[in-house]
mmCIF file of C-alpha atoms and ligand atoms in Angstrom:
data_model
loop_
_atom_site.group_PDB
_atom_site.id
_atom_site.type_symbol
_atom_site.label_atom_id
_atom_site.label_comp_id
_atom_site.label_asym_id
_atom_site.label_seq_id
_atom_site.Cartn_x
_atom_site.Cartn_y
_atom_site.Cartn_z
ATOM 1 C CA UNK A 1 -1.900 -16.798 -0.520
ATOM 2 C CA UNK A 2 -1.696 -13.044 -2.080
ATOM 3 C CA UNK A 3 -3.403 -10.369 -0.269
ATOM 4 C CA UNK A 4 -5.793 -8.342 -2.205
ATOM 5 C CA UNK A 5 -6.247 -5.065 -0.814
ATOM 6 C CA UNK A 6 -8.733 -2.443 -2.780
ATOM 7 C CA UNK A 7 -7.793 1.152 -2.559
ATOM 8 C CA UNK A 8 -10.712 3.259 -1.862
ATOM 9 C CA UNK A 9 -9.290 5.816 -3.559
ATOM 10 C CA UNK A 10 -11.037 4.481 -6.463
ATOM 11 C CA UNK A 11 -14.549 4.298 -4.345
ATOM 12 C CA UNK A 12 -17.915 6.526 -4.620
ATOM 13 C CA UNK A 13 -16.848 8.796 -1.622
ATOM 14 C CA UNK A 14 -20.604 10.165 -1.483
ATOM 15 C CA UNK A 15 -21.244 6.070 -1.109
ATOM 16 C CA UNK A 16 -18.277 5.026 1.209
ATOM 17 C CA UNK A 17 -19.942 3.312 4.012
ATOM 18 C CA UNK A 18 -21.668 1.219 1.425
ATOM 19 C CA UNK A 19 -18.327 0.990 -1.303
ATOM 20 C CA UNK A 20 -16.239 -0.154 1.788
ATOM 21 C CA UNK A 21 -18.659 -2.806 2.761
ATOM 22 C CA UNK A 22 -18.640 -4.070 -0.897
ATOM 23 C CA UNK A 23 -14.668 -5.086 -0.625
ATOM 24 C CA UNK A 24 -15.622 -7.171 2.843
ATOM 25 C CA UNK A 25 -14.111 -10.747 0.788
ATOM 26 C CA UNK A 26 -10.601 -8.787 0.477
ATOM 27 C CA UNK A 27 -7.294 -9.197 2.768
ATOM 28 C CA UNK A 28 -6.698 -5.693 3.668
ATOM 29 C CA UNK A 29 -8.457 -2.551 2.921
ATOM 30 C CA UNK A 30 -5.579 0.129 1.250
ATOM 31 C CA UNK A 31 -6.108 3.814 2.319
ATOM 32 C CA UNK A 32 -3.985 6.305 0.135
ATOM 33 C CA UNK A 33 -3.477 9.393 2.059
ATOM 34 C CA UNK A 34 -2.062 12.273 -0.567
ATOM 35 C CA UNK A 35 -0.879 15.695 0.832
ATOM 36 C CA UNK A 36 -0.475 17.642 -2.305
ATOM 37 C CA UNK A 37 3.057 18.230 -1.804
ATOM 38 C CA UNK A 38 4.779 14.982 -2.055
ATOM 39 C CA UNK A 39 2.651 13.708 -4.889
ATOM 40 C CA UNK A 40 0.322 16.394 -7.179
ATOM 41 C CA UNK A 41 -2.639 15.389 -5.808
ATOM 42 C CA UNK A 42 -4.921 15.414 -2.166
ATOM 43 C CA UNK A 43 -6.932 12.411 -1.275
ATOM 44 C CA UNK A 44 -8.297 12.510 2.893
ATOM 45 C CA UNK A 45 -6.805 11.939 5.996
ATOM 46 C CA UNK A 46 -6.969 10.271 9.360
ATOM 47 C CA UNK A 47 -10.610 11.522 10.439
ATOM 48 C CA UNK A 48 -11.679 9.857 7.054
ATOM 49 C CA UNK A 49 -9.606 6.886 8.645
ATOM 50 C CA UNK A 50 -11.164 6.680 11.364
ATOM 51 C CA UNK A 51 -14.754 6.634 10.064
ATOM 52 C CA UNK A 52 -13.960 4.197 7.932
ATOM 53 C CA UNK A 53 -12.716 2.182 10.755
ATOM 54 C CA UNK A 54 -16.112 1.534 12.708
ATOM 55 C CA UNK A 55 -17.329 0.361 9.419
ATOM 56 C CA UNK A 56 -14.799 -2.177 8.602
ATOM 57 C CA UNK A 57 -13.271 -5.295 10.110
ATOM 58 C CA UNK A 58 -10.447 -5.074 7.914
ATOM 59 C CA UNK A 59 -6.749 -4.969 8.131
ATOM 60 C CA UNK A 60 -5.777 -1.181 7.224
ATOM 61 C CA UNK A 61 -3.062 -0.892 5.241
ATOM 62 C CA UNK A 62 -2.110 2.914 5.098
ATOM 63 C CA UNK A 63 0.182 4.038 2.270
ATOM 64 C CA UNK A 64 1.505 7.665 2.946
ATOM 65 C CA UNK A 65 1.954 9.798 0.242
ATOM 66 C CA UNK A 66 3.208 12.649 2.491
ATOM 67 C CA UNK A 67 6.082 14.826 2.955
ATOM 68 C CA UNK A 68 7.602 14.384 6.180
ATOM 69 C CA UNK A 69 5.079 12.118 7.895
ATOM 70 C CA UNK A 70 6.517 12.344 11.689
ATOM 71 C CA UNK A 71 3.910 14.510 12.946
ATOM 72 C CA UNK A 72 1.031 12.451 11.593
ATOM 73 C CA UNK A 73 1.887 9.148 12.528
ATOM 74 C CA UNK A 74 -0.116 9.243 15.808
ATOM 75 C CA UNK A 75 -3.301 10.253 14.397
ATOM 76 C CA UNK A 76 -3.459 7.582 12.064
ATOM 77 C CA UNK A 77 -2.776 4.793 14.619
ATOM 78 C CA UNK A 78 -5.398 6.167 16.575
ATOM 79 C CA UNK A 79 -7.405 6.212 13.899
ATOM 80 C CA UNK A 80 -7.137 2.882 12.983
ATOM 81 C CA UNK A 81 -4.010 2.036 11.197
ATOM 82 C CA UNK A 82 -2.697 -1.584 11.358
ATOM 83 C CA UNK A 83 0.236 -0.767 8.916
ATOM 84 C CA UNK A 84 1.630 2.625 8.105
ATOM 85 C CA UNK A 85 3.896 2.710 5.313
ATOM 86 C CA UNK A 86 5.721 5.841 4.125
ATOM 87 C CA UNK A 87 7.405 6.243 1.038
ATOM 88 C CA UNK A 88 11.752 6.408 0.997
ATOM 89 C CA UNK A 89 11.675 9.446 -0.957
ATOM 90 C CA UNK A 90 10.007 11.528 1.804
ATOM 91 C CA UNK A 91 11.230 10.964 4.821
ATOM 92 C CA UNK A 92 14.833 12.990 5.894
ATOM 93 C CA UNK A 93 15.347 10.504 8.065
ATOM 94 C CA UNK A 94 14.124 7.066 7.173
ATOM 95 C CA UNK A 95 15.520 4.943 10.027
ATOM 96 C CA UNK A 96 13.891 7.338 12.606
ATOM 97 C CA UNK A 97 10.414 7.654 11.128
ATOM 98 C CA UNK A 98 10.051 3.864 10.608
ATOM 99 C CA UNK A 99 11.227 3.246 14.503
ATOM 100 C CA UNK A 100 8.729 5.303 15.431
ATOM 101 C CA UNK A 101 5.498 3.716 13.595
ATOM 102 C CA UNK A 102 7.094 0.544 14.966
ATOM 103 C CA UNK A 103 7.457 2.282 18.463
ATOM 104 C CA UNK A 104 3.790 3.372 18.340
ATOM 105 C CA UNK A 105 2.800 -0.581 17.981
ATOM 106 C CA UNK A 106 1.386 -1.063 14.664
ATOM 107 C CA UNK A 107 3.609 -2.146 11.489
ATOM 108 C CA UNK A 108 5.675 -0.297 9.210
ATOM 109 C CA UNK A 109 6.239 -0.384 5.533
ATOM 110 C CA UNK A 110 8.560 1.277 3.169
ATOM 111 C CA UNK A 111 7.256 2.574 -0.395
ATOM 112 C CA UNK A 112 9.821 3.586 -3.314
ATOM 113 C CA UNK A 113 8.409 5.014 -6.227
ATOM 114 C CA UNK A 114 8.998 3.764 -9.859
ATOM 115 C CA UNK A 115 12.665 5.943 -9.949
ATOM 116 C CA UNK A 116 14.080 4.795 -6.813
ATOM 117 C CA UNK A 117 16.377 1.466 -6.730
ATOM 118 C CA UNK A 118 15.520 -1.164 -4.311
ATOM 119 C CA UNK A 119 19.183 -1.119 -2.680
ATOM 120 C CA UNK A 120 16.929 2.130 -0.949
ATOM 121 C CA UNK A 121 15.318 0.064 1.174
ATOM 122 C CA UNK A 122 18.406 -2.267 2.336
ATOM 123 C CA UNK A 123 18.914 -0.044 5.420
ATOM 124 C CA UNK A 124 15.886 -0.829 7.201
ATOM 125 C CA UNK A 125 14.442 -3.887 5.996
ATOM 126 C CA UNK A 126 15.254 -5.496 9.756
ATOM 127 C CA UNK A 127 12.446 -2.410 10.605
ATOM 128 C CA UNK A 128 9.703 -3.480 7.950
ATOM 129 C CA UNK A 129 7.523 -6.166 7.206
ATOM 130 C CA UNK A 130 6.535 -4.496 3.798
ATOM 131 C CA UNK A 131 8.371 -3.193 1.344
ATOM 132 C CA UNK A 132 5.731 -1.507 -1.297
ATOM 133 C CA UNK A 133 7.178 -0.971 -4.723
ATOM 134 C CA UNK A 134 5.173 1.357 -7.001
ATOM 135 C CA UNK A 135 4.236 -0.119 -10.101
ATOM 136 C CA UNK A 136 2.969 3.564 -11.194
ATOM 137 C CA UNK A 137 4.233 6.983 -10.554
ATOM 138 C CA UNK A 138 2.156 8.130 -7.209
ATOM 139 C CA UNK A 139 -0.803 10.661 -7.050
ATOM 140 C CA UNK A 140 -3.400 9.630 -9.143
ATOM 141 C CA UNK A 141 -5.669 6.064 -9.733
ATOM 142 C CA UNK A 142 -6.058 4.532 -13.077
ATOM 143 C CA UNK A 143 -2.548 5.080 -14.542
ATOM 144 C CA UNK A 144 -0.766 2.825 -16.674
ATOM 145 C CA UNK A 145 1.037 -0.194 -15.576
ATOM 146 C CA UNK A 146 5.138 0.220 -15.508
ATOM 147 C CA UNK A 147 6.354 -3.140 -16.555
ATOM 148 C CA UNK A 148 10.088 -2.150 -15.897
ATOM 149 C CA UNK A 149 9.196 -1.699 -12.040
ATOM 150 C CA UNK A 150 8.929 -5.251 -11.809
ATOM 151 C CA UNK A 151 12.346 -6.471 -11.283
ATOM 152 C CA UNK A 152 13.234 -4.744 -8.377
ATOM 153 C CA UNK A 153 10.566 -7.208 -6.559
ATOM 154 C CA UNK A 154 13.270 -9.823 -7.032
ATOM 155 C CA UNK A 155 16.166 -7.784 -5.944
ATOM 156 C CA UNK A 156 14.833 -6.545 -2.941
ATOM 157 C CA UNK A 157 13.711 -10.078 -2.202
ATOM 158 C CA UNK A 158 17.160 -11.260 -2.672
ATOM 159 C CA UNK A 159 18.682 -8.507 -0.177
ATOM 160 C CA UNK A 160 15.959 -9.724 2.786
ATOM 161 C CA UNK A 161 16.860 -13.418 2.207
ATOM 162 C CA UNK A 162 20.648 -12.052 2.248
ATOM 163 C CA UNK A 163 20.032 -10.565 5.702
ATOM 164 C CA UNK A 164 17.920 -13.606 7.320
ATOM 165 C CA UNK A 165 14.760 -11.830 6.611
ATOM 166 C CA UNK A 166 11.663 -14.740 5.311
ATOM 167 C CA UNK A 167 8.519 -13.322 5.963
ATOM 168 C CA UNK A 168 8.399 -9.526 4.137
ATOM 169 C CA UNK A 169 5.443 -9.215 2.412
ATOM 170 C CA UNK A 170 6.108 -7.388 -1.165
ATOM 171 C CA UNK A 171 3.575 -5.351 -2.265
ATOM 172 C CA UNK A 172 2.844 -3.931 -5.505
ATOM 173 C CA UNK A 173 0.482 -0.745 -6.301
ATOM 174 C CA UNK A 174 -0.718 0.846 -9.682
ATOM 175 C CA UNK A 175 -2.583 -0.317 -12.648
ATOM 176 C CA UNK A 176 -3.259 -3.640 -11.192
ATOM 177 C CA UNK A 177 -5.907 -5.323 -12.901
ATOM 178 C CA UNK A 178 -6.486 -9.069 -14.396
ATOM 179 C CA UNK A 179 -3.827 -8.362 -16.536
ATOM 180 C CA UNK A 180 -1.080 -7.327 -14.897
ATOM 181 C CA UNK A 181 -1.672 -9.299 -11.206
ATOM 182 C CA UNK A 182 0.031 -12.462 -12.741
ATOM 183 C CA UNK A 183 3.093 -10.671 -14.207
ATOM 184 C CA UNK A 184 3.461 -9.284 -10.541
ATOM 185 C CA UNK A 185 2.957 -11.936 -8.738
ATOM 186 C CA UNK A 186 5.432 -13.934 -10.736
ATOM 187 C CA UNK A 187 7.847 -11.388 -10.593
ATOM 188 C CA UNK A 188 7.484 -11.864 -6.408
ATOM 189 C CA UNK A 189 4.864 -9.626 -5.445
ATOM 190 C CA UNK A 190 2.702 -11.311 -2.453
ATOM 191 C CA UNK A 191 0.060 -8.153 -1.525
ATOM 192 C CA UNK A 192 -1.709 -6.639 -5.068
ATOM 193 C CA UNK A 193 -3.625 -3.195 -4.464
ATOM 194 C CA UNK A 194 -6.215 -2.246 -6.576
ATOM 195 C CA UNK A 195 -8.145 0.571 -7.099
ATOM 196 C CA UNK A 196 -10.029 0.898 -10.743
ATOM 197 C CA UNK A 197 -9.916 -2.611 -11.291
ATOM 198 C CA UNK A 198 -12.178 -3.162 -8.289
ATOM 199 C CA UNK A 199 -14.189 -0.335 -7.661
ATOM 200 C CA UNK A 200 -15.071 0.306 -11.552
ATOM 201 C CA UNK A 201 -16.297 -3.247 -11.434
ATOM 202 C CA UNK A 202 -20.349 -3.116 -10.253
ATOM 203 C CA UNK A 203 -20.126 -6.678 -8.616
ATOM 204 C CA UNK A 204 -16.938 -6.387 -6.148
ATOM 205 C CA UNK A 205 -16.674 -9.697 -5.014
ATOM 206 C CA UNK A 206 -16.586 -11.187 -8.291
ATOM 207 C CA UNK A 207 -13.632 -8.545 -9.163
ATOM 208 C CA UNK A 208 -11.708 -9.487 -6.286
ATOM 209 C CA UNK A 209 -12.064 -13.101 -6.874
ATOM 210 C CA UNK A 210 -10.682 -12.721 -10.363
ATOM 211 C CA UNK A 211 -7.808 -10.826 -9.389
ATOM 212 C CA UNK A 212 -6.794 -13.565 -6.772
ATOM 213 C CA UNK A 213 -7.670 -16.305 -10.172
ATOM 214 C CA UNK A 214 -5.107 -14.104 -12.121
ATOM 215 C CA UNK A 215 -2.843 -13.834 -9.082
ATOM 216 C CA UNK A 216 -2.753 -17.623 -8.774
ATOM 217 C CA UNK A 217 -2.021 -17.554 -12.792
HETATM 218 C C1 LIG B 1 -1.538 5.705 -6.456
HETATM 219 C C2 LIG B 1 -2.107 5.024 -5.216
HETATM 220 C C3 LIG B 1 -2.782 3.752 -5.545
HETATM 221 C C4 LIG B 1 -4.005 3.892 -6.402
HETATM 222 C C5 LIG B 1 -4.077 2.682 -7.286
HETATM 223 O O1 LIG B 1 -0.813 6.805 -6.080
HETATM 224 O O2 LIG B 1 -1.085 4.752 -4.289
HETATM 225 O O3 LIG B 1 -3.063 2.983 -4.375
HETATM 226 O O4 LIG B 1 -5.194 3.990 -5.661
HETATM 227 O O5 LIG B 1 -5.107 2.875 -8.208
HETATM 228 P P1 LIG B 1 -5.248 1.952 -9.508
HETATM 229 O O6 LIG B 1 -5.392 0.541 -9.009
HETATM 230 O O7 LIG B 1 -6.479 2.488 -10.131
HETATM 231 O O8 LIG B 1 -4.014 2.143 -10.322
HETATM 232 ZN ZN1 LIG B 2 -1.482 3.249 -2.571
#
């Protein structure tokens, strides 16, 4: 079964208690945490987390969009986090910073934006069990949908199967919407984020449902 996992990026933030209840049918609950230096753009951060947290029941995936995450990675598994992922591109030393969410006892996951080749990731997929691929350029909700990031779901499939790996869960994240979710999922995407096409919807549940109809094709 794909996950579905709404970003709340997308949500009423003067609303959130009552915007994060709305997504309660979904798998996880996505949390994109900008820092205005790797990405143009600033979203919240692990006190937001953490609120959030005594609201919801759901499994918190975090996506880091931050330079250097190291010395943050401890607030935001005691804030809540049940997977921290942080992106290739921003971390001097990859192997290190992904032993060490693993190390804290929650799970790790790699991101690579739309530029970055999946043969990134082949050094630490034994230290993963997500690879996020970014289906948009980070920063920002309701961009357009980049077609051409699709094939690297296959390839990096291909190198986890090569090294005796079965159960990574590939996630995709940007303009996923009713549209799109079935040319990802085909493409080997298991876990769909979505921000717009959820939260612009009034009646959640029935958004969610029709991205898991679309995911099933
Ligand atoms: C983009 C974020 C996404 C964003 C997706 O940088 O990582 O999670 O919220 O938003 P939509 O679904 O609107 O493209
Ligand atoms: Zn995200």
């Amino acid at each position: 079964m794909v996950k579905i996992a709404p970003s709340i990026l997308a949500a009423d933030f003067a609303r959130l208690a009552s915007e994060v209840e709305s997504v309660r049918t979904a798998d996880w609950l996505h949390l994109d945490i900008m820092d205005g230096h790797f990405v143009p753009n600033i979203s919240f951060g692990p006190d937001v987390v953490k609120a959030v947290r005594e609201i919801s029941p759901l499994f918190f995936d975090v996506h880091l969009m931050v330079l250097e995450p190291d010395p943050y990675l401890e607030r935001f598994k005691e804030a809540g986090a049940d997977r921290i992922t942080v992106h290739a591109e921003a971390c001097r030393h990859l192997h290190r910073t992904l032993s060490a969410i693993r190390d804290l006892g929650v799970k790790a996951g790699v991101a690579i934006n739309p530029a970055t080749p999946a043969s990134a990731v082949q050094p630490v997929l034994h230290l993963v069990d997500l690879v996020l691929v970014m289906t948009v350029n980070p920063g920002f909700g309701g961009q357009r949908f980049l077609p051409e990031t699709l094939a690297k779901l296959g390839e990096v499939r291909l190198l986890a199967e090569r090294m005796g790996i079965h159960d990574l869960e590939l996630e995709v994240d940007g303009g996923i919407d009713r549209t799109t979710a079935g040319p990802a999922v085909r493409a080997g995407a298991t876990a769909l984020v979505a921000g717009t096409a959820v939260f612009r919807e009034a009646d959640r549940a029935a958004a969610i449902e029709a991205l898991r109809r679309a995911a099933r094709g």
